[in-house]
Amino acid sequence: NAGVTQTPKFQVLKTGQSMTLQCAQDMNHEYMSWYRQDPGMGLRLIHYSVGAGITDQGEVPNGYNVSRSTTEDFPLRLLSAAPSQTSVYFCASSYSRSADTQYFGPGTRLTVL
Amino acid sequence: KQEVTQIPAALSVPEGENLVLNCSFTDSAIYNLQWFRQDPGKGLTSLLLIQSSQREQTSGRLNASLDKSSGRSTLYIAASQPGDSATYLCAVNEDSNYQLIWGAGTKLIIKP
């Protein structure tokens, strides 16, 4: 099993550009989520999904869009990048939302100029 | 609103020492608490998960305790090794919405 994979590992954008961060898991997990990690702060939840076709907002959803057309994939779209979105982004998955250990991808380091 | 705090932000100790990392949370209505390890440039790896009804969990040289009433958890690392150097994060799974609330982490350096 590859676990949770994320692409790209690094990305530099200019303000106003859009892009999609890819996330895939091969563990047949129903629950997937996106976090951002900023220096000196804990991870913050952006969006999450409890299954294919179902998504919901987390703590910091503004400026981001998600969809879940398959169990395996959960892409995160930046609609119009802003310098405040410079961060490290992590995708995670687990069997369920409540009790299980979450498995994390290696992260995408995004810089918005 | 649930807040999770980890103190200290950084810790440096000689190899072989036993050490304790602290995590505190403000709302005791939690479903579980998890400890993670993060290595530079890599994702997070789950170390231990403690359900709200449990007092502690052990895995190898690691022991995590949970005291819900006082809003505290500790991660005990026995006989520390240079390979234990990493950032350790705790996260609380809230009872109401099962959302993970994270601490900012403790950066641990084990000196050979």
PDB file of C-alpha atoms in Angstrom:
ATOM      1  CA  ASN A   1       0.000   0.000   0.000  1.00  0.00           C
ATOM      2  CA  ALA A   2       1.248   3.477  -0.871  1.00  0.00           C
ATOM      3  CA  GLY A   3      -0.822   4.965   1.968  1.00  0.00           C
ATOM      4  CA  VAL A   4      -1.644   8.652   1.470  1.00  0.00           C
ATOM      5  CA  THR A   5       0.089  10.380  -1.430  1.00  0.00           C
ATOM      6  CA  GLN A   6       0.200  14.089  -2.205  1.00  0.00           C
ATOM      7  CA  THR A   7       1.394  15.999  -5.241  1.00  0.00           C
ATOM      8  CA  PRO A   8       3.186  18.264  -5.781  1.00  0.00           C
ATOM      9  CA  LYS A   9       5.699  18.400  -2.897  1.00  0.00           C
ATOM     10  CA  PHE A  10       6.567  22.032  -3.562  1.00  0.00           C
ATOM     11  CA  GLN A  11       4.762  24.791  -5.442  1.00  0.00           C
ATOM     12  CA  VAL A  12       5.288  28.512  -5.983  1.00  0.00           C
ATOM     13  CA  LEU A  13       2.353  30.586  -7.184  1.00  0.00           C
ATOM     14  CA  LYS A  14       1.774  34.211  -7.954  1.00  0.00           C
ATOM     15  CA  THR A  15      -1.078  36.063  -6.295  1.00  0.00           C
ATOM     16  CA  GLY A  16      -4.305  35.404  -8.148  1.00  0.00           C
ATOM     17  CA  GLN A  17      -3.267  32.119  -9.731  1.00  0.00           C
ATOM     18  CA  SER A  18      -5.265  28.980  -9.145  1.00  0.00           C
ATOM     19  CA  MET A  19      -4.092  25.433  -8.648  1.00  0.00           C
ATOM     20  CA  THR A  20      -5.126  22.009  -7.365  1.00  0.00           C
ATOM     21  CA  LEU A  21      -3.311  20.016  -4.700  1.00  0.00           C
ATOM     22  CA  GLN A  22      -3.793  16.316  -5.266  1.00  0.00           C
ATOM     23  CA  CYS A  23      -4.399  13.725  -2.547  1.00  0.00           C
ATOM     24  CA  ALA A  24      -5.013  10.008  -2.944  1.00  0.00           C
ATOM     25  CA  GLN A  25      -5.239   7.048  -0.571  1.00  0.00           C
ATOM     26  CA  ASP A  26      -5.360   3.329  -1.277  1.00  0.00           C
ATOM     27  CA  MET A  27      -6.642   2.125   2.091  1.00  0.00           C
ATOM     28  CA  ASN A  28     -10.362   2.389   1.254  1.00  0.00           C
ATOM     29  CA  HIS A  29     -10.809   5.014   3.973  1.00  0.00           C
ATOM     30  CA  GLU A  30     -14.118   6.836   4.085  1.00  0.00           C
ATOM     31  CA  TYR A  31     -12.859   9.906   5.929  1.00  0.00           C
ATOM     32  CA  MET A  32     -10.434  12.313   4.296  1.00  0.00           C
ATOM     33  CA  SER A  33      -9.385  15.793   5.300  1.00  0.00           C
ATOM     34  CA  TRP A  34      -7.129  18.705   4.435  1.00  0.00           C
ATOM     35  CA  TYR A  35      -5.111  20.684   6.973  1.00  0.00           C
ATOM     36  CA  ARG A  36      -2.761  23.591   6.794  1.00  0.00           C
ATOM     37  CA  GLN A  37       0.199  24.001   9.106  1.00  0.00           C
ATOM     38  CA  ASP A  38       1.663  27.410   9.837  1.00  0.00           C
ATOM     39  CA  PRO A  39       4.728  28.180  11.990  1.00  0.00           C
ATOM     40  CA  GLY A  40       3.992  28.248  15.712  1.00  0.00           C
ATOM     41  CA  MET A  41       0.436  27.061  15.251  1.00  0.00           C
ATOM     42  CA  GLY A  42      -1.334  23.765  15.367  1.00  0.00           C
ATOM     43  CA  LEU A  43      -2.760  22.170  12.255  1.00  0.00           C
ATOM     44  CA  ARG A  44      -6.038  23.720  11.167  1.00  0.00           C
ATOM     45  CA  LEU A  45      -8.776  21.860   9.332  1.00  0.00           C
ATOM     46  CA  ILE A  46      -9.721  23.299   5.943  1.00  0.00           C
ATOM     47  CA  HIS A  47     -12.258  20.834   4.528  1.00  0.00           C
ATOM     48  CA  TYR A  48     -13.192  17.245   5.140  1.00  0.00           C
ATOM     49  CA  SER A  49     -15.194  14.439   3.567  1.00  0.00           C
ATOM     50  CA  VAL A  50     -16.969  11.506   5.200  1.00  0.00           C
ATOM     51  CA  GLY A  51     -17.399   9.640   1.924  1.00  0.00           C
ATOM     52  CA  ALA A  52     -17.650   9.978  -1.832  1.00  0.00           C
ATOM     53  CA  GLY A  53     -19.941  12.833  -2.768  1.00  0.00           C
ATOM     54  CA  ILE A  54     -19.981  14.337   0.741  1.00  0.00           C
ATOM     55  CA  THR A  55     -17.807  17.270   1.795  1.00  0.00           C
ATOM     56  CA  ASP A  56     -17.992  19.861   4.542  1.00  0.00           C
ATOM     57  CA  GLN A  57     -16.117  22.892   5.800  1.00  0.00           C
ATOM     58  CA  GLY A  58     -13.603  22.894   8.592  1.00  0.00           C
ATOM     59  CA  GLU A  59     -12.175  25.739  10.618  1.00  0.00           C
ATOM     60  CA  VAL A  60     -10.550  27.732   7.769  1.00  0.00           C
ATOM     61  CA  PRO A  61     -12.361  26.993   4.474  1.00  0.00           C
ATOM     62  CA  ASN A  62     -12.283  30.426   2.814  1.00  0.00           C
ATOM     63  CA  GLY A  63     -10.386  30.489  -0.469  1.00  0.00           C
ATOM     64  CA  TYR A  64     -10.421  26.719  -0.872  1.00  0.00           C
ATOM     65  CA  ASN A  65     -12.689  24.287  -2.696  1.00  0.00           C
ATOM     66  CA  VAL A  66     -12.913  20.494  -2.520  1.00  0.00           C
ATOM     67  CA  SER A  67     -14.783  17.645  -4.183  1.00  0.00           C
ATOM     68  CA  ARG A  68     -14.900  13.890  -3.574  1.00  0.00           C
ATOM     69  CA  SER A  69     -15.964  11.998  -6.650  1.00  0.00           C
ATOM     70  CA  THR A  70     -14.262   8.742  -5.617  1.00  0.00           C
ATOM     71  CA  THR A  71     -13.291   7.127  -2.318  1.00  0.00           C
ATOM     72  CA  GLU A  72      -9.609   7.342  -3.263  1.00  0.00           C
ATOM     73  CA  ASP A  73      -9.176  10.979  -4.296  1.00  0.00           C
ATOM     74  CA  PHE A  74      -9.727  14.268  -2.481  1.00  0.00           C
ATOM     75  CA  PRO A  75      -8.252  17.257  -4.353  1.00  0.00           C
ATOM     76  CA  LEU A  76      -7.969  20.722  -2.801  1.00  0.00           C
ATOM     77  CA  ARG A  77      -8.410  23.699  -5.108  1.00  0.00           C
ATOM     78  CA  LEU A  78      -7.084  27.176  -4.462  1.00  0.00           C
ATOM     79  CA  LEU A  79      -9.370  29.487  -6.371  1.00  0.00           C
ATOM     80  CA  SER A  80      -7.299  32.685  -6.395  1.00  0.00           C
ATOM     81  CA  ALA A  81      -4.083  32.322  -4.421  1.00  0.00           C
ATOM     82  CA  ALA A  82      -3.185  34.926  -1.798  1.00  0.00           C
ATOM     83  CA  PRO A  83       0.051  35.365   0.215  1.00  0.00           C
ATOM     84  CA  SER A  84      -1.925  34.374   3.348  1.00  0.00           C
ATOM     85  CA  GLN A  85      -2.262  30.900   1.838  1.00  0.00           C
ATOM     86  CA  THR A  86       1.484  30.327   2.019  1.00  0.00           C
ATOM     87  CA  SER A  87       1.664  27.246   4.212  1.00  0.00           C
ATOM     88  CA  VAL A  88       2.308  23.522   4.339  1.00  0.00           C
ATOM     89  CA  TYR A  89      -0.751  21.507   3.389  1.00  0.00           C
ATOM     90  CA  PHE A  90      -1.411  18.000   4.649  1.00  0.00           C
ATOM     91  CA  CYS A  91      -3.968  15.493   3.501  1.00  0.00           C
ATOM     92  CA  ALA A  92      -5.102  12.802   5.933  1.00  0.00           C
ATOM     93  CA  SER A  93      -7.391   9.796   5.860  1.00  0.00           C
ATOM     94  CA  SER A  94      -8.916   7.343   8.308  1.00  0.00           C
ATOM     95  CA  TYR A  95     -11.488   4.597   8.341  1.00  0.00           C
ATOM     96  CA  SER A  96     -13.947   6.796  10.213  1.00  0.00           C
ATOM     97  CA  ARG A  97     -14.116  10.308  11.564  1.00  0.00           C
ATOM     98  CA  SER A  98     -14.325   9.506  15.207  1.00  0.00           C
ATOM     99  CA  ALA A  99     -12.216   6.794  16.693  1.00  0.00           C
ATOM    100  CA  ASP A 100      -9.482   5.834  14.318  1.00  0.00           C
ATOM    101  CA  THR A 101      -5.895   6.777  13.800  1.00  0.00           C
ATOM    102  CA  GLN A 102      -5.393   9.226  10.975  1.00  0.00           C
ATOM    103  CA  TYR A 103      -2.804   8.625   8.281  1.00  0.00           C
ATOM    104  CA  PHE A 104      -1.058  11.625   6.789  1.00  0.00           C
ATOM    105  CA  GLY A 105       0.514  12.360   3.439  1.00  0.00           C
ATOM    106  CA  PRO A 106       4.009  13.908   3.201  1.00  0.00           C
ATOM    107  CA  GLY A 107       2.672  17.418   2.672  1.00  0.00           C
ATOM    108  CA  THR A 108       2.812  20.122   0.004  1.00  0.00           C
ATOM    109  CA  ARG A 109       4.814  23.266   0.732  1.00  0.00           C
ATOM    110  CA  LEU A 110       3.091  26.168  -1.025  1.00  0.00           C
ATOM    111  CA  THR A 111       4.496  29.660  -1.416  1.00  0.00           C
ATOM    112  CA  VAL A 112       2.350  32.464  -2.812  1.00  0.00           C
ATOM    113  CA  LEU A 113       4.260  35.534  -3.956  1.00  0.00           C
TER     114      LEU A 113
ATOM    115  CA  LYS B   1     -13.767  26.821  22.265  1.00  0.00           C
ATOM    116  CA  GLN B   2     -11.300  23.990  22.747  1.00  0.00           C
ATOM    117  CA  GLU B   3      -7.673  25.066  22.960  1.00  0.00           C
ATOM    118  CA  VAL B   4      -4.695  22.735  23.057  1.00  0.00           C
ATOM    119  CA  THR B   5      -1.353  23.893  24.435  1.00  0.00           C
ATOM    120  CA  GLN B   6       2.015  22.181  24.395  1.00  0.00           C
ATOM    121  CA  ILE B   7       4.787  23.454  26.627  1.00  0.00           C
ATOM    122  CA  PRO B   8       7.706  23.751  26.109  1.00  0.00           C
ATOM    123  CA  ALA B   9       7.888  24.631  22.427  1.00  0.00           C
ATOM    124  CA  ALA B  10      11.373  23.130  22.270  1.00  0.00           C
ATOM    125  CA  LEU B  11      13.406  20.758  24.413  1.00  0.00           C
ATOM    126  CA  SER B  12      16.990  19.540  24.171  1.00  0.00           C
ATOM    127  CA  VAL B  13      18.247  16.661  26.329  1.00  0.00           C
ATOM    128  CA  PRO B  14      21.238  14.289  26.336  1.00  0.00           C
ATOM    129  CA  GLU B  15      20.835  10.801  24.956  1.00  0.00           C
ATOM    130  CA  GLY B  16      19.654   8.195  27.452  1.00  0.00           C
ATOM    131  CA  GLU B  17      17.483  10.472  29.552  1.00  0.00           C
ATOM    132  CA  ASN B  18      13.858   9.788  30.302  1.00  0.00           C
ATOM    133  CA  LEU B  19      11.651  12.741  29.410  1.00  0.00           C
ATOM    134  CA  VAL B  20       8.075  13.954  29.542  1.00  0.00           C
ATOM    135  CA  LEU B  21       6.233  16.067  27.002  1.00  0.00           C
ATOM    136  CA  ASN B  22       3.119  17.913  28.104  1.00  0.00           C
ATOM    137  CA  CYS B  23      -0.207  18.624  26.445  1.00  0.00           C
ATOM    138  CA  SER B  24      -3.079  20.518  28.048  1.00  0.00           C
ATOM    139  CA  PHE B  25      -6.609  21.143  26.792  1.00  0.00           C
ATOM    140  CA  THR B  26      -9.367  23.437  27.992  1.00  0.00           C
ATOM    141  CA  ASP B  27     -12.536  21.367  27.481  1.00  0.00           C
ATOM    142  CA  SER B  28     -12.687  17.909  29.049  1.00  0.00           C
ATOM    143  CA  ALA B  29     -15.490  16.731  26.712  1.00  0.00           C
ATOM    144  CA  ILE B  30     -13.188  14.835  24.394  1.00  0.00           C
ATOM    145  CA  TYR B  31     -13.604  11.598  22.438  1.00  0.00           C
ATOM    146  CA  ASN B  32      -9.928  10.708  22.344  1.00  0.00           C
ATOM    147  CA  LEU B  33      -6.452  12.232  22.351  1.00  0.00           C
ATOM    148  CA  GLN B  34      -3.687  11.358  19.934  1.00  0.00           C
ATOM    149  CA  TRP B  35       0.053  11.888  19.930  1.00  0.00           C
ATOM    150  CA  PHE B  36       1.868  12.273  16.608  1.00  0.00           C
ATOM    151  CA  ARG B  37       5.454  12.560  15.528  1.00  0.00           C
ATOM    152  CA  GLN B  38       6.554  14.865  12.692  1.00  0.00           C
ATOM    153  CA  ASP B  39       9.973  14.639  11.071  1.00  0.00           C
ATOM    154  CA  PRO B  40      11.285  17.607   9.025  1.00  0.00           C
ATOM    155  CA  GLY B  41       9.817  17.702   5.535  1.00  0.00           C
ATOM    156  CA  LYS B  42       7.620  14.711   6.208  1.00  0.00           C
ATOM    157  CA  GLY B  43       4.069  13.983   7.198  1.00  0.00           C
ATOM    158  CA  LEU B  44       2.786  13.086  10.605  1.00  0.00           C
ATOM    159  CA  THR B  45       2.977   9.609  12.070  1.00  0.00           C
ATOM    160  CA  SER B  46       0.525   8.475  14.714  1.00  0.00           C
ATOM    161  CA  LEU B  47       2.219   7.262  17.899  1.00  0.00           C
ATOM    162  CA  LEU B  48      -0.517   6.621  20.424  1.00  0.00           C
ATOM    163  CA  LEU B  49      -4.274   7.092  20.665  1.00  0.00           C
ATOM    164  CA  ILE B  50      -5.989   7.220  24.063  1.00  0.00           C
ATOM    165  CA  GLN B  51      -9.758   6.880  24.230  1.00  0.00           C
ATOM    166  CA  SER B  52     -11.545   9.165  26.700  1.00  0.00           C
ATOM    167  CA  SER B  53     -12.304   6.183  28.950  1.00  0.00           C
ATOM    168  CA  GLN B  54      -8.639   5.142  29.145  1.00  0.00           C
ATOM    169  CA  ARG B  55      -5.915   6.406  31.464  1.00  0.00           C
ATOM    170  CA  GLU B  56      -2.856   5.428  29.449  1.00  0.00           C
ATOM    171  CA  GLN B  57      -1.456   3.692  26.397  1.00  0.00           C
ATOM    172  CA  THR B  58       1.972   2.198  25.835  1.00  0.00           C
ATOM    173  CA  SER B  59       3.989   1.404  22.757  1.00  0.00           C
ATOM    174  CA  GLY B  60       7.587   0.326  23.203  1.00  0.00           C
ATOM    175  CA  ARG B  61       9.500   3.106  24.969  1.00  0.00           C
ATOM    176  CA  LEU B  62       6.519   5.453  24.740  1.00  0.00           C
ATOM    177  CA  ASN B  63       3.790   5.854  27.341  1.00  0.00           C
ATOM    178  CA  ALA B  64       0.969   8.348  27.049  1.00  0.00           C
ATOM    179  CA  SER B  65      -1.333   9.222  29.948  1.00  0.00           C
ATOM    180  CA  LEU B  66      -4.632  11.059  30.003  1.00  0.00           C
ATOM    181  CA  ASP B  67      -6.281  12.944  32.854  1.00  0.00           C
ATOM    182  CA  LYS B  68      -9.524  14.335  31.460  1.00  0.00           C
ATOM    183  CA  SER B  69     -10.619  16.054  34.645  1.00  0.00           C
ATOM    184  CA  SER B  70      -7.479  18.184  34.772  1.00  0.00           C
ATOM    185  CA  GLY B  71      -7.258  18.582  30.982  1.00  0.00           C
ATOM    186  CA  ARG B  72      -3.800  17.093  30.697  1.00  0.00           C
ATOM    187  CA  SER B  73      -1.909  14.429  28.808  1.00  0.00           C
ATOM    188  CA  THR B  74       1.741  13.498  29.001  1.00  0.00           C
ATOM    189  CA  LEU B  75       3.978  11.567  26.630  1.00  0.00           C
ATOM    190  CA  TYR B  76       6.771   9.766  28.430  1.00  0.00           C
ATOM    191  CA  ILE B  77       9.800   8.694  26.409  1.00  0.00           C
ATOM    192  CA  ALA B  78      12.141   6.256  28.121  1.00  0.00           C
ATOM    193  CA  ALA B  79      15.862   5.993  27.402  1.00  0.00           C
ATOM    194  CA  SER B  80      15.811   8.650  24.694  1.00  0.00           C
ATOM    195  CA  GLN B  81      17.836   8.147  21.491  1.00  0.00           C
ATOM    196  CA  PRO B  82      19.011  10.582  18.787  1.00  0.00           C
ATOM    197  CA  GLY B  83      16.441   8.975  16.466  1.00  0.00           C
ATOM    198  CA  ASP B  84      13.702  10.306  18.740  1.00  0.00           C
ATOM    199  CA  SER B  85      14.548  13.835  17.603  1.00  0.00           C
ATOM    200  CA  ALA B  86      11.405  15.212  15.963  1.00  0.00           C
ATOM    201  CA  THR B  87       8.439  17.456  16.652  1.00  0.00           C
ATOM    202  CA  TYR B  88       5.750  15.846  18.785  1.00  0.00           C
ATOM    203  CA  LEU B  89       2.168  17.012  18.430  1.00  0.00           C
ATOM    204  CA  CYS B  90      -0.922  16.198  20.415  1.00  0.00           C
ATOM    205  CA  ALA B  91      -4.448  16.472  19.065  1.00  0.00           C
ATOM    206  CA  VAL B  92      -7.771  16.282  20.842  1.00  0.00           C
ATOM    207  CA  ASN B  93     -10.753  14.698  19.129  1.00  0.00           C
ATOM    208  CA  GLU B  94     -13.781  16.693  20.268  1.00  0.00           C
ATOM    209  CA  ASP B  95     -16.794  14.837  21.570  1.00  0.00           C
ATOM    210  CA  SER B  96     -19.313  17.101  19.857  1.00  0.00           C
ATOM    211  CA  ASN B  97     -18.130  17.068  16.265  1.00  0.00           C
ATOM    212  CA  TYR B  98     -15.163  14.674  16.180  1.00  0.00           C
ATOM    213  CA  GLN B  99     -12.922  17.442  14.926  1.00  0.00           C
ATOM    214  CA  LEU B 100      -9.235  17.246  15.774  1.00  0.00           C
ATOM    215  CA  ILE B 101      -7.886  20.287  17.604  1.00  0.00           C
ATOM    216  CA  TRP B 102      -4.100  20.478  17.532  1.00  0.00           C
ATOM    217  CA  GLY B 103      -1.359  21.796  19.731  1.00  0.00           C
ATOM    218  CA  ALA B 104       1.552  23.653  18.121  1.00  0.00           C
ATOM    219  CA  GLY B 105       3.983  20.886  19.052  1.00  0.00           C
ATOM    220  CA  THR B 106       7.186  20.388  21.038  1.00  0.00           C
ATOM    221  CA  LYS B 107      10.407  20.208  19.053  1.00  0.00           C
ATOM    222  CA  LEU B 108      12.609  17.592  20.708  1.00  0.00           C
ATOM    223  CA  ILE B 109      16.355  17.319  20.153  1.00  0.00           C
ATOM    224  CA  ILE B 110      18.267  14.383  21.627  1.00  0.00           C
ATOM    225  CA  LYS B 111      21.981  15.100  21.807  1.00  0.00           C
ATOM    226  CA  PRO B 112      24.352  12.143  21.254  1.00  0.00           C
TER     227      PRO B 112
END
